[in-house]
mmCIF file of C-alpha atoms in Angstrom:
data_model
loop_
_atom_site.group_PDB
_atom_site.id
_atom_site.type_symbol
_atom_site.label_atom_id
_atom_site.label_comp_id
_atom_site.label_asym_id
_atom_site.label_seq_id
_atom_site.Cartn_x
_atom_site.Cartn_y
_atom_site.Cartn_z
ATOM 1 C CA MET Q 931 19.835 -45.028 66.215
ATOM 2 C CA ARG Q 932 18.869 -47.246 63.341
ATOM 3 C CA THR Q 933 15.546 -48.059 64.999
ATOM 4 C CA SER Q 934 14.620 -44.376 65.451
ATOM 5 C CA PHE Q 935 15.439 -43.688 61.769
ATOM 6 C CA LEU Q 936 13.155 -46.502 60.667
ATOM 7 C CA ARG Q 937 10.331 -45.220 62.841
ATOM 8 C CA THR Q 938 10.647 -41.700 61.392
ATOM 9 C CA ALA Q 939 10.581 -43.008 57.833
ATOM 10 C CA ALA Q 940 7.507 -45.129 58.539
ATOM 11 C CA ALA Q 941 5.660 -42.117 60.013
ATOM 12 C CA ALA Q 942 6.483 -39.995 56.932
ATOM 13 C CA LEU Q 943 5.210 -42.696 54.611
ATOM 14 C CA ALA Q 944 1.986 -42.900 56.598
ATOM 15 C CA LEU Q 945 1.354 -39.158 56.145
ATOM 16 C CA LEU Q 946 1.681 -39.225 52.340
ATOM 17 C CA PRO Q 947 -1.901 -40.448 51.635
ATOM 18 C CA ALA Q 948 -3.330 -37.795 53.940
ATOM 19 C CA LEU Q 949 -1.377 -35.023 52.168
ATOM 20 C CA ALA Q 950 -2.533 -36.316 48.788
ATOM 21 C CA LEU Q 951 -6.180 -36.095 49.875
ATOM 22 C CA THR Q 952 -5.980 -32.648 51.464
ATOM 23 C CA ALA Q 953 -4.113 -30.952 48.582
ATOM 24 C CA PRO Q 954 -7.013 -31.081 46.042
ATOM 25 C CA ALA Q 955 -9.447 -29.879 48.702
ATOM 26 C CA ALA Q 956 -7.319 -26.821 49.388
ATOM 27 C CA THR Q 957 -7.018 -26.101 45.686
ATOM 28 C CA ALA Q 958 -10.761 -26.340 45.150
ATOM 29 C CA ALA Q 959 -11.463 -24.028 48.059
ATOM 30 C CA SER Q 960 -9.293 -21.220 46.669
ATOM 31 C CA PRO Q 961 -11.330 -18.755 44.521
ATOM 32 C CA SER Q 962 -10.648 -18.629 40.778
ATOM 33 C CA PRO Q 963 -10.011 -15.293 39.019
ATOM 34 C CA SER Q 964 -12.776 -16.039 36.481
ATOM 35 C CA ALA Q 965 -15.292 -17.335 39.021
ATOM 36 C CA SER Q 966 -17.251 -14.047 38.913
ATOM 37 C CA GLY Q 967 -17.983 -14.478 35.189
ATOM 38 C CA SER Q 968 -17.125 -10.864 34.252
ATOM 39 C CA PRO Q 969 -13.747 -9.521 33.105
ATOM 40 C CA ALA Q 970 -11.657 -7.415 35.412
ATOM 41 C CA PRO Q 971 -12.166 -3.632 35.123
ATOM 42 C CA ALA Q 972 -9.835 -1.790 32.807
ATOM 43 C CA ASN Q 973 -7.375 0.390 34.684
ATOM 44 C CA LYS Q 974 -6.405 2.672 31.794
ATOM 45 C CA ALA Q 975 -7.986 5.255 29.519
ATOM 46 C CA GLY Q 976 -6.927 6.718 26.197
ATOM 47 C CA THR Q 977 -6.196 10.363 25.505
ATOM 48 C CA SER Q 978 -7.628 10.478 21.955
ATOM 49 C CA PHE Q 979 -9.837 8.529 19.573
ATOM 50 C CA LEU Q 980 -6.826 6.606 18.281
ATOM 51 C CA THR Q 981 -5.680 5.538 21.756
ATOM 52 C CA ALA Q 982 -9.113 4.793 23.226
ATOM 53 C CA VAL Q 983 -9.144 1.721 25.482
ATOM 54 C CA ASN Q 984 -11.488 -0.979 24.150
ATOM 55 C CA LEU Q 985 -13.891 -2.487 26.655
ATOM 56 C CA ALA Q 986 -15.175 -6.029 26.287
ATOM 57 C CA PRO Q 987 -18.903 -6.708 26.691
ATOM 58 C CA GLY Q 988 -19.721 -6.371 30.387
ATOM 59 C CA GLN Q 989 -16.327 -4.898 31.276
ATOM 60 C CA ASP Q 990 -16.108 -1.797 33.473
ATOM 61 C CA ALA Q 991 -13.294 0.724 33.814
ATOM 62 C CA ALA Q 992 -11.815 2.017 37.080
ATOM 63 C CA VAL Q 993 -9.137 4.636 36.458
ATOM 64 C CA SER Q 994 -7.170 7.112 38.539
ATOM 65 C CA VAL Q 995 -6.900 10.331 36.539
ATOM 66 C CA SER Q 996 -5.868 13.951 36.796
ATOM 67 C CA THR Q 997 -8.410 16.756 36.691
ATOM 68 C CA GLY Q 998 -8.465 18.306 33.226
ATOM 69 C CA ASP Q 999 -7.429 15.241 31.221
ATOM 70 C CA TYR Q 1000 -9.426 14.017 28.238
ATOM 71 C CA LEU Q 1001 -10.350 10.357 28.723
ATOM 72 C CA TYR Q 1002 -11.487 8.003 25.943
ATOM 73 C CA TRP Q 1003 -12.965 4.492 26.002
ATOM 74 C CA ALA Q 1004 -14.443 2.433 23.162
ATOM 75 C CA PHE Q 1005 -17.095 -0.280 23.161
ATOM 76 C CA GLY Q 1006 -19.025 -2.198 20.528
ATOM 77 C CA ALA Q 1007 -22.774 -2.123 19.887
ATOM 78 C CA ALA Q 1008 -24.791 -4.290 17.504
ATOM 79 C CA GLU Q 1009 -28.053 -3.592 15.760
ATOM 80 C CA GLY Q 1010 -31.117 -3.675 17.988
ATOM 81 C CA GLN Q 1011 -29.179 -2.707 21.118
ATOM 82 C CA THR Q 1012 -29.702 0.390 23.240
ATOM 83 C CA ALA Q 1013 -26.501 1.293 25.073
ATOM 84 C CA ARG Q 1014 -26.261 3.236 28.321
ATOM 85 C CA VAL Q 1015 -23.085 4.751 29.748
ATOM 86 C CA ASP Q 1016 -22.804 5.484 33.496
ATOM 87 C CA LEU Q 1017 -19.870 7.285 35.107
ATOM 88 C CA ALA Q 1018 -19.110 7.855 38.778
ATOM 89 C CA ILE Q 1019 -16.448 10.506 39.421
ATOM 90 C CA THR Q 1020 -14.749 10.903 42.783
ATOM 91 C CA LEU Q 1021 -13.213 14.348 43.024
ATOM 92 C CA ALA Q 1022 -10.159 15.458 44.920
ATOM 93 C CA PRO Q 1023 -10.579 16.304 48.617
ATOM 94 C CA SER Q 1024 -12.331 19.620 49.199
ATOM 95 C CA ALA Q 1025 -9.344 20.889 51.196
ATOM 96 C CA ASP Q 1026 -7.197 20.740 48.045
ATOM 97 C CA ARG Q 1027 -9.755 22.426 45.806
ATOM 98 C CA HIS Q 1028 -10.655 26.069 45.456
ATOM 99 C CA ASP Q 1029 -13.940 27.835 45.893
ATOM 100 C CA GLU Q 1030 -14.892 27.853 42.212
ATOM 101 C CA PRO Q 1031 -16.958 24.838 41.038
ATOM 102 C CA GLN Q 1032 -15.890 22.124 38.582
ATOM 103 C CA THR Q 1033 -17.969 21.079 35.584
ATOM 104 C CA TRP Q 1034 -17.524 17.617 34.037
ATOM 105 C CA SER Q 1035 -19.081 16.433 30.779
ATOM 106 C CA VAL Q 1036 -19.519 13.105 28.968
ATOM 107 C CA GLU Q 1037 -19.984 12.688 25.220
ATOM 108 C CA VAL Q 1038 -20.552 9.626 23.027
ATOM 109 C CA PHE Q 1039 -19.401 9.377 19.393
ATOM 110 C CA ASP Q 1040 -20.005 6.701 16.776
ATOM 111 C CA GLY Q 1041 -17.449 5.003 14.535
ATOM 112 C CA LEU Q 1042 -17.399 8.003 12.190
ATOM 113 C CA ARG Q 1043 -16.711 10.255 15.194
ATOM 114 C CA ARG Q 1044 -20.099 11.892 14.960
ATOM 115 C CA ARG Q 1045 -21.509 12.988 18.271
ATOM 116 C CA GLN Q 1046 -24.591 10.983 19.170
ATOM 117 C CA ALA Q 1047 -27.553 12.475 20.969
ATOM 118 C CA CYS Q 1048 -28.452 11.169 24.421
ATOM 119 C CA THR Q 1049 -32.110 10.365 24.990
ATOM 120 C CA ASP Q 1050 -31.768 10.163 28.781
ATOM 121 C CA GLY Q 1051 -29.267 10.921 31.524
ATOM 122 C CA VAL Q 1052 -27.182 13.822 32.802
ATOM 123 C CA GLN Q 1053 -24.374 14.635 30.396
ATOM 124 C CA THR Q 1054 -22.990 17.677 32.255
ATOM 125 C CA ALA Q 1055 -22.776 18.140 36.018
ATOM 126 C CA THR Q 1056 -21.238 20.817 38.235
ATOM 127 C CA ALA Q 1057 -19.681 20.135 41.630
ATOM 128 C CA GLU Q 1058 -19.206 22.763 44.309
ATOM 129 C CA ARG Q 1059 -16.250 22.681 46.628
ATOM 130 C CA ALA Q 1060 -18.131 20.683 49.252
ATOM 131 C CA THR Q 1061 -19.278 18.106 46.681
ATOM 132 C CA GLY Q 1062 -17.108 15.002 46.670
ATOM 133 C CA SER Q 1063 -18.505 13.060 43.704
ATOM 134 C CA LEU Q 1064 -20.457 13.399 40.479
ATOM 135 C CA ALA Q 1065 -22.636 11.023 38.450
ATOM 136 C CA LEU Q 1066 -22.984 11.269 34.676
ATOM 137 C CA SER Q 1067 -24.930 9.082 32.272
ATOM 138 C CA CYS Q 1068 -26.013 8.898 28.650
ATOM 139 C CA THR Q 1069 -28.547 6.607 26.979
ATOM 140 C CA LEU Q 1070 -28.162 6.291 23.226
ATOM 141 C CA ARG Q 1071 -30.818 5.637 20.650
ATOM 142 C CA GLU Q 1072 -31.394 2.111 19.428
ATOM 143 C CA VAL Q 1073 -28.735 1.000 16.977
ATOM 144 C CA ARG Q 1074 -30.165 0.643 13.490
ATOM 145 C CA SER Q 1075 -29.189 -1.877 10.844
ATOM 146 C CA TRP Q 1076 -28.709 0.859 8.250
ATOM 147 C CA ALA Q 1077 -29.341 4.575 7.796
ATOM 148 C CA GLU Q 1078 -29.037 7.330 5.252
ATOM 149 C CA PRO Q 1079 -25.687 9.180 5.271
ATOM 150 C CA TRP Q 1080 -27.348 12.477 6.192
ATOM 151 C CA SER Q 1081 -29.416 11.122 9.087
ATOM 152 C CA GLY Q 1082 -26.643 10.549 11.644
ATOM 153 C CA ASP Q 1083 -28.492 7.598 13.196
ATOM 154 C CA PRO Q 1084 -26.482 5.147 15.355
ATOM 155 C CA LEU Q 1085 -25.149 2.206 13.349
ATOM 156 C CA PRO Q 1086 -23.444 -1.061 14.333
ATOM 157 C CA GLY Q 1087 -19.771 -0.754 15.191
ATOM 158 C CA SER Q 1088 -17.581 1.178 17.593
ATOM 159 C CA TYR Q 1089 -18.716 3.867 20.000
ATOM 160 C CA TYR Q 1090 -16.379 6.198 21.859
ATOM 161 C CA VAL Q 1091 -16.951 7.679 25.295
ATOM 162 C CA ARG Q 1092 -15.167 10.953 26.058
ATOM 163 C CA LEU Q 1093 -15.025 12.344 29.568
ATOM 164 C CA SER Q 1094 -13.651 15.852 30.004
ATOM 165 C CA VAL Q 1095 -13.655 18.822 32.360
ATOM 166 C CA ALA Q 1096 -15.699 21.563 30.734
ATOM 167 C CA ASP Q 1097 -14.864 24.181 33.349
ATOM 168 C CA ALA Q 1098 -12.560 24.178 36.363
ATOM 169 C CA PRO Q 1099 -10.332 26.676 38.198
ATOM 170 C CA GLN Q 1100 -6.834 26.820 36.839
ATOM 171 C CA PRO Q 1101 -5.227 25.793 40.177
ATOM 172 C CA ASP Q 1102 -7.470 22.683 40.325
ATOM 173 C CA LEU Q 1103 -6.139 21.268 37.060
ATOM 174 C CA GLY Q 1104 -3.951 18.277 37.750
ATOM 175 C CA LEU Q 1105 -5.543 17.298 41.057
ATOM 176 C CA PRO Q 1106 -6.064 13.542 41.453
ATOM 177 C CA ALA Q 1107 -9.495 12.043 40.814
ATOM 178 C CA SER Q 1108 -10.941 8.611 40.123
ATOM 179 C CA VAL Q 1109 -13.470 7.531 37.511
ATOM 180 C CA ARG Q 1110 -15.562 4.388 37.249
ATOM 181 C CA LEU Q 1111 -17.281 3.637 33.948
ATOM 182 C CA HIS Q 1112 -20.027 1.105 33.309
ATOM 183 C CA VAL Q 1113 -21.551 0.316 29.891
ATOM 184 C CA ALA Q 1114 -24.789 -1.653 29.653
ATOM 185 C CA ALA Q 1115 -26.776 -2.630 26.571
ATOM 186 C CA LYS Q 1116 -30.269 -4.043 26.338
ATOM 187 C CA GLY Q 1117 -31.898 -5.667 23.342
ATOM 188 C CA ASP Q 1118 -30.348 -7.745 20.573
ATOM 189 C CA GLU Q 1119 -30.558 -8.368 16.860
ATOM 190 C CA ASP Q 1120 -33.874 -10.200 17.180
ATOM 191 C CA ASN Q 1121 -35.503 -7.074 18.611
ATOM 192 C CA ALA Q 1122 -34.308 -4.799 15.801
ATOM 193 C CA GLN Q 1123 -37.085 -3.333 13.729
ATOM 194 C CA PRO Q 1124 -36.987 -4.421 10.076
ATOM 195 C CA GLU Q 1125 -36.085 -1.448 7.927
ATOM 196 C CA GLY Q 1126 -35.432 -3.019 4.572
ATOM 197 C CA GLY Q 1127 -31.664 -2.652 4.626
ATOM 198 C CA GLU Q 1128 -28.505 -3.845 6.337
ATOM 199 C CA LEU Q 1129 -25.053 -2.356 6.812
ATOM 200 C CA LYS Q 1130 -22.416 -4.379 4.944
ATOM 201 C CA ALA Q 1131 -19.731 -3.839 7.585
ATOM 202 C CA PRO Q 1132 -19.744 -2.142 11.001
ATOM 203 C CA LEU Q 1133 -18.325 1.330 11.356
ATOM 204 C CA VAL Q 1134 -14.703 0.935 12.446
ATOM 205 C CA PRO Q 1135 -14.948 -2.554 14.035
ATOM 206 C CA PRO Q 1136 -13.491 -2.327 17.546
ATOM 207 C CA ALA Q 1137 -10.322 -4.253 18.347
ATOM 208 C CA GLY Q 1138 -9.807 -6.610 21.259
ATOM 209 C CA GLY Q 1139 -12.824 -7.717 23.250
ATOM 210 C CA GLY Q 1140 -15.245 -5.360 21.552
ATOM 211 C CA ALA Q 1141 -14.860 -7.117 18.221
ATOM 212 C CA ALA Q 1142 -17.219 -9.857 19.362
ATOM 213 C CA THR Q 1143 -20.209 -7.493 19.109
ATOM 214 C CA ALA Q 1144 -19.564 -6.457 15.516
ATOM 215 C CA LYS Q 1145 -20.445 -8.489 12.445
ATOM 216 C CA ALA Q 1146 -17.730 -8.583 9.814
ATOM 217 C CA ALA Q 1147 -18.833 -8.566 6.200
ATOM 218 C CA ALA Q 1148 -17.557 -11.238 3.846
ATOM 219 C CA PRO Q 1149 -15.212 -9.886 1.180
ATOM 220 C CA GLU Q 1150 -16.859 -9.478 -2.198
ATOM 221 C CA GLU Q 1151 -15.107 -10.735 -5.322
ATOM 222 C CA PRO Q 1152 -14.713 -8.143 -8.080
ATOM 223 C CA GLU Q 1153 -16.996 -8.540 -11.072
ATOM 224 C CA GLU Q 1154 -15.233 -9.688 -14.241
ATOM 225 C CA HIS Q 1155 -15.985 -8.576 -17.806
ATOM 226 C CA TRP Q 1156 -14.683 -9.541 -21.246
ATOM 227 C CA TYR Q 1157 -12.223 -6.643 -21.124
ATOM 228 C CA THR Q 1158 -10.990 -7.268 -17.577
ATOM 229 C CA GLY Q 1159 -7.761 -8.957 -18.682
ATOM 230 C CA TRP Q 1160 -6.784 -6.006 -20.859
ATOM 231 C CA PHE Q 1161 -6.270 -3.728 -17.870
ATOM 232 C CA SER Q 1162 -4.615 -6.185 -15.491
ATOM 233 C CA GLY Q 1163 -1.193 -7.750 -15.303
ATOM 234 C CA TRP Q 1164 2.331 -6.466 -14.878
ATOM 235 C CA ASN Q 1165 2.839 -5.753 -18.626
ATOM 236 C CA SER Q 1166 -0.477 -4.065 -19.353
ATOM 237 C CA ARG Q 1167 0.886 -0.542 -18.910
ATOM 238 C CA TRP Q 1168 3.731 -1.187 -21.375
ATOM 239 C CA PHE Q 1169 1.316 -2.544 -23.970
ATOM 240 C CA TRP Q 1170 -0.982 0.457 -23.711
ATOM 241 C CA THR Q 1171 1.989 2.864 -23.731
ATOM 242 C CA LEU Q 1172 3.360 1.421 -26.971
ATOM 243 C CA ALA Q 1173 -0.072 1.282 -28.567
ATOM 244 C CA GLY Q 1174 -0.731 4.893 -27.615
ATOM 245 C CA GLY Q 1175 2.624 5.972 -29.023
ATOM 246 C CA ALA Q 1176 1.969 4.196 -32.348
ATOM 247 C CA LEU Q 1177 -1.469 5.760 -32.670
ATOM 248 C CA ALA Q 1178 -0.039 9.194 -31.937
ATOM 249 C CA ALA Q 1179 2.624 8.758 -34.645
ATOM 250 C CA LEU Q 1180 0.035 7.663 -37.222
ATOM 251 C CA ALA Q 1181 -2.173 10.601 -36.338
ATOM 252 C CA GLY Q 1182 0.778 12.977 -36.803
ATOM 253 C CA VAL Q 1183 1.643 11.556 -40.235
ATOM 254 C CA ALA Q 1184 -1.980 11.689 -41.395
ATOM 255 C CA GLY Q 1185 -2.353 15.261 -40.210
ATOM 256 C CA TYR Q 1186 0.806 16.353 -42.004
ATOM 257 C CA THR Q 1187 -0.309 14.657 -45.229
ATOM 258 C CA LEU Q 1188 -3.700 16.344 -45.185
ATOM 259 C CA THR Q 1189 -2.450 19.836 -44.408
ATOM 260 C CA ARG Q 1190 0.713 20.151 -46.636
ATOM 261 C CA HIS Q 1191 0.526 21.576 -50.232
ATOM 262 C CA PRO Q 1192 0.912 19.100 -53.123
ATOM 263 C CA ARG Q 1193 4.308 19.288 -54.836
ATOM 264 C CA GLY Q 1194 4.495 21.007 -58.307
ATOM 265 C CA ARG Q 1195 1.219 22.859 -57.863
ATOM 266 C CA ARG Q 1196 2.238 25.941 -56.000
ATOM 267 C CA PRO Q 1197 -0.215 28.830 -56.455
ATOM 268 C CA ALA Q 1198 0.979 31.717 -58.696
ATOM 269 C CA ARG Q 1199 1.729 35.021 -57.083
ATOM 270 C CA TYR Q 1200 -0.404 38.003 -57.989
ATOM 271 C CA GLY Q 1201 0.983 39.893 -61.006
ATOM 272 C CA ALA Q 1202 3.470 37.196 -62.065
ATOM 273 C CA VAL Q 1203 4.262 36.802 -65.795
ATOM 274 C CA PRO Q 1204 3.001 33.528 -67.211
ATOM 275 C CA PRO Q 1205 5.510 31.366 -69.102
ATOM 276 C CA GLN Q 1206 5.977 32.478 -72.789
ATOM 277 C CA SER Q 1207 6.428 30.117 -75.697
ATOM 278 C CA GLY Q 1208 6.760 31.409 -79.308
ATOM 279 C CA ALA Q 1209 4.553 34.438 -80.001
ATOM 280 C CA PRO Q 1210 4.124 37.059 -77.375
ATOM 281 C CA GLN Q 1211 1.091 36.603 -75.230
ATOM 282 C CA PRO Q 1212 -1.143 39.431 -74.141
ATOM 283 C CA GLY Q 1213 -0.540 40.375 -70.617
ATOM 284 C CA PRO Q 1214 0.122 43.199 -68.274
ATOM 285 C CA TYR Q 1215 3.489 43.859 -69.929
ATOM 286 C CA ALA Q 1216 2.337 43.710 -73.603
ATOM 287 C CA GLY Q 1217 3.012 46.924 -75.535
ATOM 288 C CA SER Q 1218 4.971 48.503 -72.769
ATOM 289 C CA GLY Q 1219 7.922 49.086 -75.083
ATOM 290 C CA GLN Q 1220 10.366 47.611 -72.721
ATOM 291 C CA PRO Q 1221 12.965 45.167 -74.093
#
């Protein structure tokens, strides 16, 4: 019994080096989640500009949605880049849909929520009942480093993609569908045409992964003057309140002094008898015969 136990223990000890060598090999053979080099597709979409899902550079979106929902995504674009948005929509089975067609539309807005024009691509597509999928796309203009406020040119910062159903039968609303979004950008800051200006800060810098494409402006220190200290500090308002009250009181006293009549020099009323001393003085009552 003791001999068999010793033999079993010796065999187990002999297998330990082999297990130690095979374990790293098995670990190295297993694929890594980041081996592809691109982030995993986003599986959600926002329902408004405020809840738009931010996409990192090179990140796609694969979402299961309901027909009729408004879907929002956000991505970042830097100056010199030309962004392109591609969407592939898989509609509900034709057996569940009705005879009337469905019309889907894609729109792109900048950080100020201004709709940007598409230079290429199909922004609106209509699917008949037998059609199972749709493809939409939009190519933006090249992002500029700066622009006039009235021009509406694309500027560095956030861009929002909105996918919506422009027209669909009422019974088809709510049917399941799937959407795949891909954003690609070509060009960089070195390719941007010099225009003599530069935006201080991007329009609504995107949060999350998209923030890497936006350049944040350094905070500027306020300019100081010789009178800057007079209007700053916790007690400045009390000082100016008291000073204003004192000036108002002095102005009231000066105004009263200038407008009141001097004492002892009241003007005589018309027809009044002047003061008499000694002999009677000629006047309106002289010779009237009255006592």
